[in-house]
Short mmCIF file of C-alpha atoms and ligand atoms in Angstrom, two decimals:
data_model
loop_
_atom_site.label_atom_id
_atom_site.label_comp_id
_atom_site.label_asym_id
_atom_site.label_seq_id
_atom_site.Cartn_x
_atom_site.Cartn_y
_atom_site.Cartn_z
CA MET V 1 110.04 36.47 129.71
CA GLN V 2 108.09 37.41 132.57
CA LYS V 3 104.32 37.63 132.37
CA SER V 4 102.98 41.11 132.20
CA GLN V 5 101.16 42.34 135.19
CA ILE V 6 98.96 44.84 133.07
CA HIS V 7 95.26 44.36 133.09
CA SER V 8 93.80 44.91 129.63
CA THR V 9 89.74 45.31 129.33
CA ILE V 10 90.04 44.55 125.46
CA ASP V 11 89.27 41.27 123.92
CA TRP V 12 91.72 41.06 121.32
CA ASP V 13 89.64 38.22 119.28
CA LYS V 14 86.40 39.89 119.56
CA PRO V 15 84.93 41.06 116.64
CA GLY V 16 83.64 44.66 116.31
CA LYS V 17 84.55 47.91 118.14
CA GLN V 18 85.55 48.00 121.70
CA HIS V 19 87.02 50.78 123.86
CA GLY V 20 88.80 49.50 126.62
CA HIS V 21 92.04 50.30 129.01
CA LEU V 22 95.16 48.90 129.57
CA TYR V 23 95.40 48.76 133.73
CA ILE V 24 99.32 49.67 134.49
CA PRO V 25 99.67 49.16 138.46
CA TYR V 26 101.34 51.55 140.45
CA SER V 27 101.44 53.62 143.68
CA TYR V 28 101.33 57.16 144.40
CA ASN V 29 101.09 58.38 148.48
CA LEU V 30 97.63 59.04 148.51
CA ALA V 31 97.11 55.67 146.23
CA GLY V 32 98.08 52.45 147.49
CA TRP V 33 96.26 50.34 144.88
CA ALA V 34 96.65 52.88 141.85
CA ASN V 35 96.23 51.91 138.21
CA LEU V 36 97.52 54.29 135.18
CA MET V 37 94.84 53.55 132.71
CA VAL V 38 95.90 53.96 129.23
CA PRO V 39 92.92 54.34 126.55
CA VAL V 40 92.72 51.52 123.87
CA THR V 41 90.23 51.27 120.91
CA MET V 42 90.12 48.15 118.94
CA LEU V 43 88.07 47.24 115.76
CA LYS V 44 88.08 43.96 114.32
CA ASN V 45 86.38 43.06 110.84
CA GLY V 46 87.11 39.53 109.61
CA ALA V 47 90.15 38.59 108.19
CA GLY V 48 93.17 40.48 107.51
CA PRO V 49 96.32 42.03 108.81
CA THR V 50 96.65 43.89 112.48
CA ALA V 51 98.16 47.25 112.31
CA LEU V 52 99.39 48.68 115.71
CA VAL V 53 98.76 52.71 115.75
CA LEU V 54 100.55 54.57 118.79
CA ALA V 55 101.07 57.91 119.62
CA GLY V 56 102.42 59.92 122.69
CA ASN V 57 105.22 57.67 123.19
CA HIS V 58 106.65 61.41 124.36
CA GLY V 59 104.26 63.22 125.96
CA ASP V 60 104.72 66.56 124.25
CA GLU V 61 104.10 65.29 120.59
CA TYR V 62 100.68 65.85 120.16
CA PRO V 63 99.30 65.63 115.90
CA GLY V 64 99.64 62.08 116.29
CA GLN V 65 97.41 61.83 119.84
CA VAL V 66 94.79 64.32 117.79
CA ALA V 67 95.21 61.76 114.90
CA ILE V 68 94.29 58.71 116.64
CA LEU V 69 91.74 60.31 118.61
CA ARG V 70 90.05 61.17 115.33
CA LEU V 71 90.04 57.67 114.36
CA ALA V 72 89.15 56.01 117.46
CA ARG V 73 85.68 58.22 117.21
CA GLU V 74 84.90 57.68 113.77
CA LEU V 75 85.79 54.32 111.98
CA THR V 76 83.37 51.78 112.57
CA PRO V 77 84.12 48.11 111.79
CA ASP V 78 82.77 47.90 108.45
CA ASN V 79 85.43 50.41 107.60
CA ILE V 80 87.96 47.58 108.42
CA ARG V 81 89.53 44.61 107.04
CA GLY V 82 91.38 42.83 109.89
CA ARG V 83 91.96 44.80 113.33
CA VAL V 84 93.27 48.07 114.15
CA ILE V 85 94.46 48.49 117.73
CA LEU V 86 94.53 52.35 118.42
CA ILE V 87 96.34 53.80 121.49
CA PRO V 88 96.37 57.52 121.20
CA CYS V 89 98.63 58.17 123.89
CA LEU V 90 101.05 55.88 125.47
CA THR V 91 102.43 58.53 128.29
CA ILE V 92 99.45 59.98 129.35
CA PRO V 93 101.08 61.84 132.24
CA ALA V 94 103.80 63.14 130.02
CA SER V 95 101.03 64.71 127.94
CA LYS V 96 99.25 66.22 130.37
CA ALA V 97 102.41 67.98 131.43
CA MET V 98 103.64 69.00 128.29
CA THR V 99 106.96 67.07 128.84
CA ARG V 100 108.75 64.59 126.58
CA LEU V 101 109.58 62.21 129.92
CA SER V 102 107.18 60.35 131.79
CA PRO V 103 106.59 62.53 135.46
CA LEU V 104 105.85 59.21 137.21
CA ASP V 105 108.86 57.65 136.74
CA GLY V 106 111.49 59.93 134.64
CA LYS V 107 111.59 57.43 132.00
CA ASN V 108 111.86 58.26 128.20
CA PHE V 109 109.43 55.65 126.81
CA ASN V 110 111.29 55.55 123.87
CA ARG V 111 114.62 54.09 125.61
CA VAL V 112 112.77 51.13 127.72
CA PHE V 113 112.33 48.52 125.57
CA PRO V 114 111.67 45.68 125.30
CA GLY V 115 110.68 46.78 128.98
CA ASN V 116 110.41 44.92 132.07
CA ALA V 117 106.93 43.38 133.71
CA SER V 118 108.25 44.37 137.37
CA GLY V 119 109.88 47.68 136.57
CA THR V 120 108.21 51.31 136.44
CA VAL V 121 105.16 52.09 134.62
CA SER V 122 107.12 52.72 131.39
CA GLU V 123 108.86 49.61 131.86
CA MET V 124 105.81 47.46 132.48
CA LEU V 125 103.60 49.18 129.29
CA ALA V 126 106.99 48.74 127.21
CA HIS V 127 107.09 44.97 128.29
CA PHE V 128 103.16 44.92 127.46
CA LEU V 129 103.89 45.87 123.86
CA THR V 130 107.48 43.80 123.49
CA THR V 131 104.94 40.45 124.51
CA VAL V 132 101.31 41.15 124.13
CA LEU V 133 100.85 43.71 121.53
CA PHE V 134 103.72 43.21 118.58
CA PRO V 135 102.84 39.65 118.63
CA LEU V 136 99.42 40.38 117.44
CA ALA V 137 100.55 43.17 114.91
CA ASP V 138 101.70 43.07 111.07
CA ILE V 139 102.13 46.91 111.25
CA VAL V 140 103.49 49.07 113.82
CA ILE V 141 103.09 52.77 113.29
CA ASP V 142 104.29 55.26 115.72
CA ILE V 143 103.62 58.57 115.27
CA HIS V 144 106.38 61.40 116.68
CA THR V 145 107.09 65.11 116.34
CA GLY V 146 110.05 66.84 117.65
CA GLY V 147 108.24 67.48 120.34
CA ARG V 148 109.12 71.06 122.17
CA SER V 149 112.84 70.32 121.83
CA MET V 150 113.11 69.92 117.83
CA ASP V 151 111.24 71.52 114.84
CA PHE V 152 111.37 68.81 111.86
CA VAL V 153 110.49 69.07 108.27
CA PRO V 154 107.05 67.35 108.78
CA CYS V 155 108.36 63.64 107.16
CA ALA V 156 107.61 60.10 107.63
CA THR V 157 110.82 58.26 108.84
CA MET V 158 112.31 54.86 109.09
CA HIS V 159 115.19 52.98 110.28
CA LEU V 160 117.08 51.32 107.46
CA VAL V 161 116.56 47.62 108.55
CA ASP V 162 118.89 44.78 106.97
CA ASP V 163 115.97 42.71 105.97
CA LEU V 164 115.64 43.21 102.48
CA ALA V 165 111.70 42.13 102.77
CA GLN V 166 110.88 43.81 105.24
CA ARG V 167 113.07 46.99 104.42
CA ARG V 168 110.82 47.10 101.11
CA LYS V 169 107.45 47.15 102.61
CA MET V 170 108.45 50.09 105.22
CA ILE V 171 109.52 52.03 102.13
CA GLU V 172 106.39 51.40 100.36
CA GLY V 173 104.47 52.13 103.96
CA THR V 174 106.56 55.26 104.39
CA GLU V 175 105.89 56.57 101.09
CA ALA V 176 102.40 55.99 101.69
CA TRP V 177 102.18 58.88 104.30
CA ASN V 178 102.70 61.36 101.29
CA SER V 179 104.96 63.28 103.37
CA ASP V 180 106.91 65.55 100.73
CA ILE V 181 110.33 64.31 102.32
CA ALA V 182 110.97 60.85 104.19
CA PHE V 183 113.87 60.49 106.35
CA MET V 184 115.76 57.48 107.25
CA TYR V 185 117.12 58.35 110.81
CA ALA V 186 120.22 56.90 112.67
CA ASP V 187 119.98 56.25 116.93
CA VAL V 188 122.39 58.82 118.15
CA ALA V 189 121.00 58.91 121.77
CA GLY V 190 120.71 55.75 123.10
CA THR V 191 118.94 52.27 122.83
CA GLY V 192 115.63 50.68 123.85
CA LEU V 193 113.67 52.47 120.94
CA LEU V 194 109.96 51.00 120.54
CA PRO V 195 110.81 50.85 116.52
CA VAL V 196 113.89 49.07 117.25
CA GLU V 197 111.85 46.04 119.06
CA ALA V 198 108.98 45.92 116.51
CA GLU V 199 111.88 45.50 113.71
CA ARG V 200 113.54 42.72 115.64
CA GLN V 201 110.16 40.84 115.69
CA GLY V 202 109.98 41.33 111.94
CA LYS V 203 107.01 43.98 111.92
CA ILE V 204 106.56 46.58 109.11
CA VAL V 205 106.92 49.72 111.47
CA ILE V 206 106.23 53.02 110.08
CA THR V 207 107.29 56.19 111.86
CA THR V 208 106.96 60.11 111.74
CA GLU V 209 108.42 63.34 112.67
CA MET V 210 105.45 65.75 112.25
CA GLY V 211 107.13 68.90 112.93
CA GLY V 212 107.63 70.41 116.40
CA GLY V 213 107.72 73.11 118.56
CA GLU V 214 104.59 74.21 120.70
CA ILE V 215 102.31 75.21 118.02
CA VAL V 216 100.88 72.56 115.76
CA THR V 217 100.14 74.29 112.33
CA PRO V 218 96.92 73.13 110.28
CA ALA V 219 98.94 71.93 107.53
CA VAL V 220 101.06 69.38 109.89
CA HIS V 221 97.60 68.33 111.75
CA ARG V 222 95.98 67.47 107.97
CA LEU V 223 99.31 65.68 107.01
CA THR V 224 99.23 63.54 110.30
CA GLN V 225 95.43 62.66 109.62
CA ASN V 226 95.87 62.04 105.99
CA GLY V 227 99.15 60.47 106.39
CA LEU V 228 97.71 57.74 108.64
CA ARG V 229 94.72 57.16 106.89
CA ASN V 230 96.85 56.44 103.61
CA VAL V 231 98.80 54.32 105.28
CA LEU V 232 96.37 52.13 106.58
CA VAL V 233 94.52 51.85 103.25
CA HIS V 234 98.01 50.84 101.73
CA PHE V 235 98.47 47.98 104.10
CA GLY V 236 94.44 47.20 103.34
CA VAL V 237 93.59 47.50 106.86
CA LEU V 238 91.10 50.51 106.25
CA ARG V 239 88.93 50.38 103.30
CA GLY V 240 89.03 53.16 100.87
CA ASP V 241 91.07 54.43 98.08
CA LYS V 242 94.78 55.45 98.51
CA ALA V 243 95.19 59.18 97.88
CA PRO V 244 97.57 60.08 95.10
CA ARG V 245 100.78 61.58 96.06
CA PRO V 246 100.71 65.38 95.69
CA LYS V 247 104.49 65.54 94.90
CA PRO V 248 107.42 62.66 94.37
CA VAL V 249 108.75 61.81 97.66
CA ARG V 250 112.35 62.89 97.98
CA TRP V 251 114.20 60.42 100.62
CA VAL V 252 116.88 61.49 102.52
CA GLN V 253 118.81 59.93 105.02
CA ALA V 254 121.31 60.97 108.44
CA LEU V 255 123.07 57.65 109.27
CA ASP V 256 126.24 59.33 109.79
CA ARG V 257 126.73 60.79 113.77
CA GLU V 258 128.39 63.65 112.17
CA ASP V 259 125.22 64.73 110.48
CA TYR V 260 123.90 65.30 114.01
CA ARG V 261 125.31 68.62 115.39
CA PHE V 262 125.43 69.47 119.17
CA ALA V 263 125.78 72.90 120.53
CA PRO V 264 129.52 72.70 121.81
CA GLU V 265 128.81 75.35 124.72
CA SER V 266 125.94 76.37 126.45
CA GLY V 267 124.03 79.81 125.61
CA ILE V 268 121.48 81.26 123.52
CA TYR V 269 121.06 79.89 120.05
CA GLU V 270 120.66 81.71 116.79
CA ASN V 271 119.32 79.49 114.48
CA LEU V 272 120.26 80.65 110.72
CA ILE V 273 118.65 77.97 108.58
CA GLU V 274 114.99 77.63 107.80
CA CYS V 275 114.06 73.99 108.54
CA GLY V 276 114.04 72.15 104.97
CA SER V 277 116.46 74.53 103.26
CA GLY V 278 119.97 73.16 101.40
CA VAL V 279 123.24 73.87 103.26
CA ALA V 280 126.50 73.57 101.83
CA THR V 281 129.75 71.82 103.76
CA GLY V 282 131.00 74.11 106.59
CA GLN V 283 128.02 76.46 106.33
CA THR V 284 126.98 78.06 109.65
CA VAL V 285 123.61 76.75 110.54
CA GLY V 286 123.69 78.52 113.61
CA LEU V 287 125.10 80.56 116.41
CA ILE V 288 125.60 80.28 120.16
CA HIS V 289 125.80 83.77 122.03
CA PHE V 290 127.06 84.45 125.48
CA LEU V 291 124.62 86.69 127.29
CA GLU V 292 127.29 87.05 130.32
CA ARG V 293 130.16 87.86 127.58
CA PRO V 294 129.00 90.66 125.66
CA ASP V 295 133.05 90.67 124.59
CA ARG V 296 132.91 87.27 122.82
CA GLU V 297 132.24 86.19 119.38
CA PRO V 298 129.20 84.12 118.92
CA VAL V 299 130.63 80.27 118.50
CA ALA V 300 129.33 78.69 115.07
CA VAL V 301 127.49 75.43 114.37
CA THR V 302 128.30 74.31 110.86
CA ALA V 303 127.11 71.46 108.80
CA ASN V 304 129.50 68.70 108.55
CA ALA V 305 128.50 68.13 104.90
CA ALA V 306 126.17 69.73 102.01
CA GLY V 307 122.52 68.60 102.44
CA ILE V 308 119.27 69.66 103.70
CA VAL V 309 118.57 70.80 107.48
CA ILE V 310 115.66 68.32 108.68
CA ALA V 311 115.37 69.35 111.67
CA THR V 312 116.48 72.58 114.00
CA ARG V 313 116.38 73.01 117.98
CA GLY V 314 113.26 74.46 119.50
CA PRO V 315 113.78 76.51 122.27
CA SER V 316 116.34 79.05 122.13
CA LEU V 317 118.45 78.43 125.31
CA VAL V 318 121.08 75.18 124.66
CA THR V 319 123.25 73.11 127.16
CA GLN V 320 126.16 71.83 125.85
CA GLY V 321 125.98 68.79 124.35
CA ASP V 322 121.96 69.49 123.06
CA CYS V 323 121.44 68.74 119.44
CA VAL V 324 121.09 71.75 117.61
CA ALA V 325 120.65 70.86 113.89
CA CYS V 326 120.20 67.81 111.77
CA ILE V 327 121.65 67.61 108.22
CA ALA V 328 120.11 64.94 105.78
CA HIS V 329 121.10 63.68 102.37
CA ASP V 330 119.69 62.46 99.52
CA VAL V 331 119.74 58.44 99.33
CA PRO V 332 121.60 56.81 96.95
CA ALA V 333 118.66 55.24 94.73
CA GLU V 334 120.30 51.39 95.05
CA VAL V 335 119.15 51.83 98.64
CA LEU V 336 115.66 52.41 97.72
CA GLY V 337 115.52 49.48 95.19
CA1 LIG N 401 109.64 61.96 119.63
#
């Protein structure tokens, strides 16, 4: 692949703690030689695995950004065995604008992998991850939430990767987040995802959906911060004792396209089911109302099969084709090994 144009002020081999930046070149009307500066903190201490810890893949997903900022401030090299690379926010302009997509190039950062060395800002950063940071890493952690568009039962998540040894390590790491529910998901909305490229490179990839919506509850912040620390302890990168599980984990999956329920028409969405609640096959999970047509009955969105509602629509206004609910089902024991 082409060489990255991104300049890093971090020395990836140097022991100790460094705060630095990735400089991504770009231009705007008032600055021809501008750089988007992406903060990176690295801690290295002796031999051990490398964990790459990421948040702000989507700008409007804040709990992971807070959790990583906290680690960046608090960790010292003697807390570490190996190396931790912390990037609190991959898409800073989107985080500042409270948007999912980058306002600089309109890209969804989680759809631009493996990236492009001479592409837009998002594509250049994805290419840098693909060619420089993923090859350094053993474990890749990408902390998501539902952003403003979806609300999730706070859960650690993963893809069902084909390689069984990789899958086993990912299951154990996902469980170490200590969320009550762990979720196996499918990609129903495009390709070019960050975890898919990291998985393709054989990395142990841990992702999350830490709630969603505009409000982040204290419980979600706590779960994000404690879960991240516990996963790092689990993999031996962070020294300390693993926290015990508060509850046995419940593994659920939504691997069928039909598990993802889309608005058949535009209108006002009335969510009828609490996130995390059980539903029966055919049960109405929400209604779409038509402000301009009081004579029309609302249109029902129904559950394709029995399960739990793992995610629901955030904003009440929906456009035809928006995902309004995701129904998850218990994972068969044989998949978990
Ligand atoms: Ca997300």
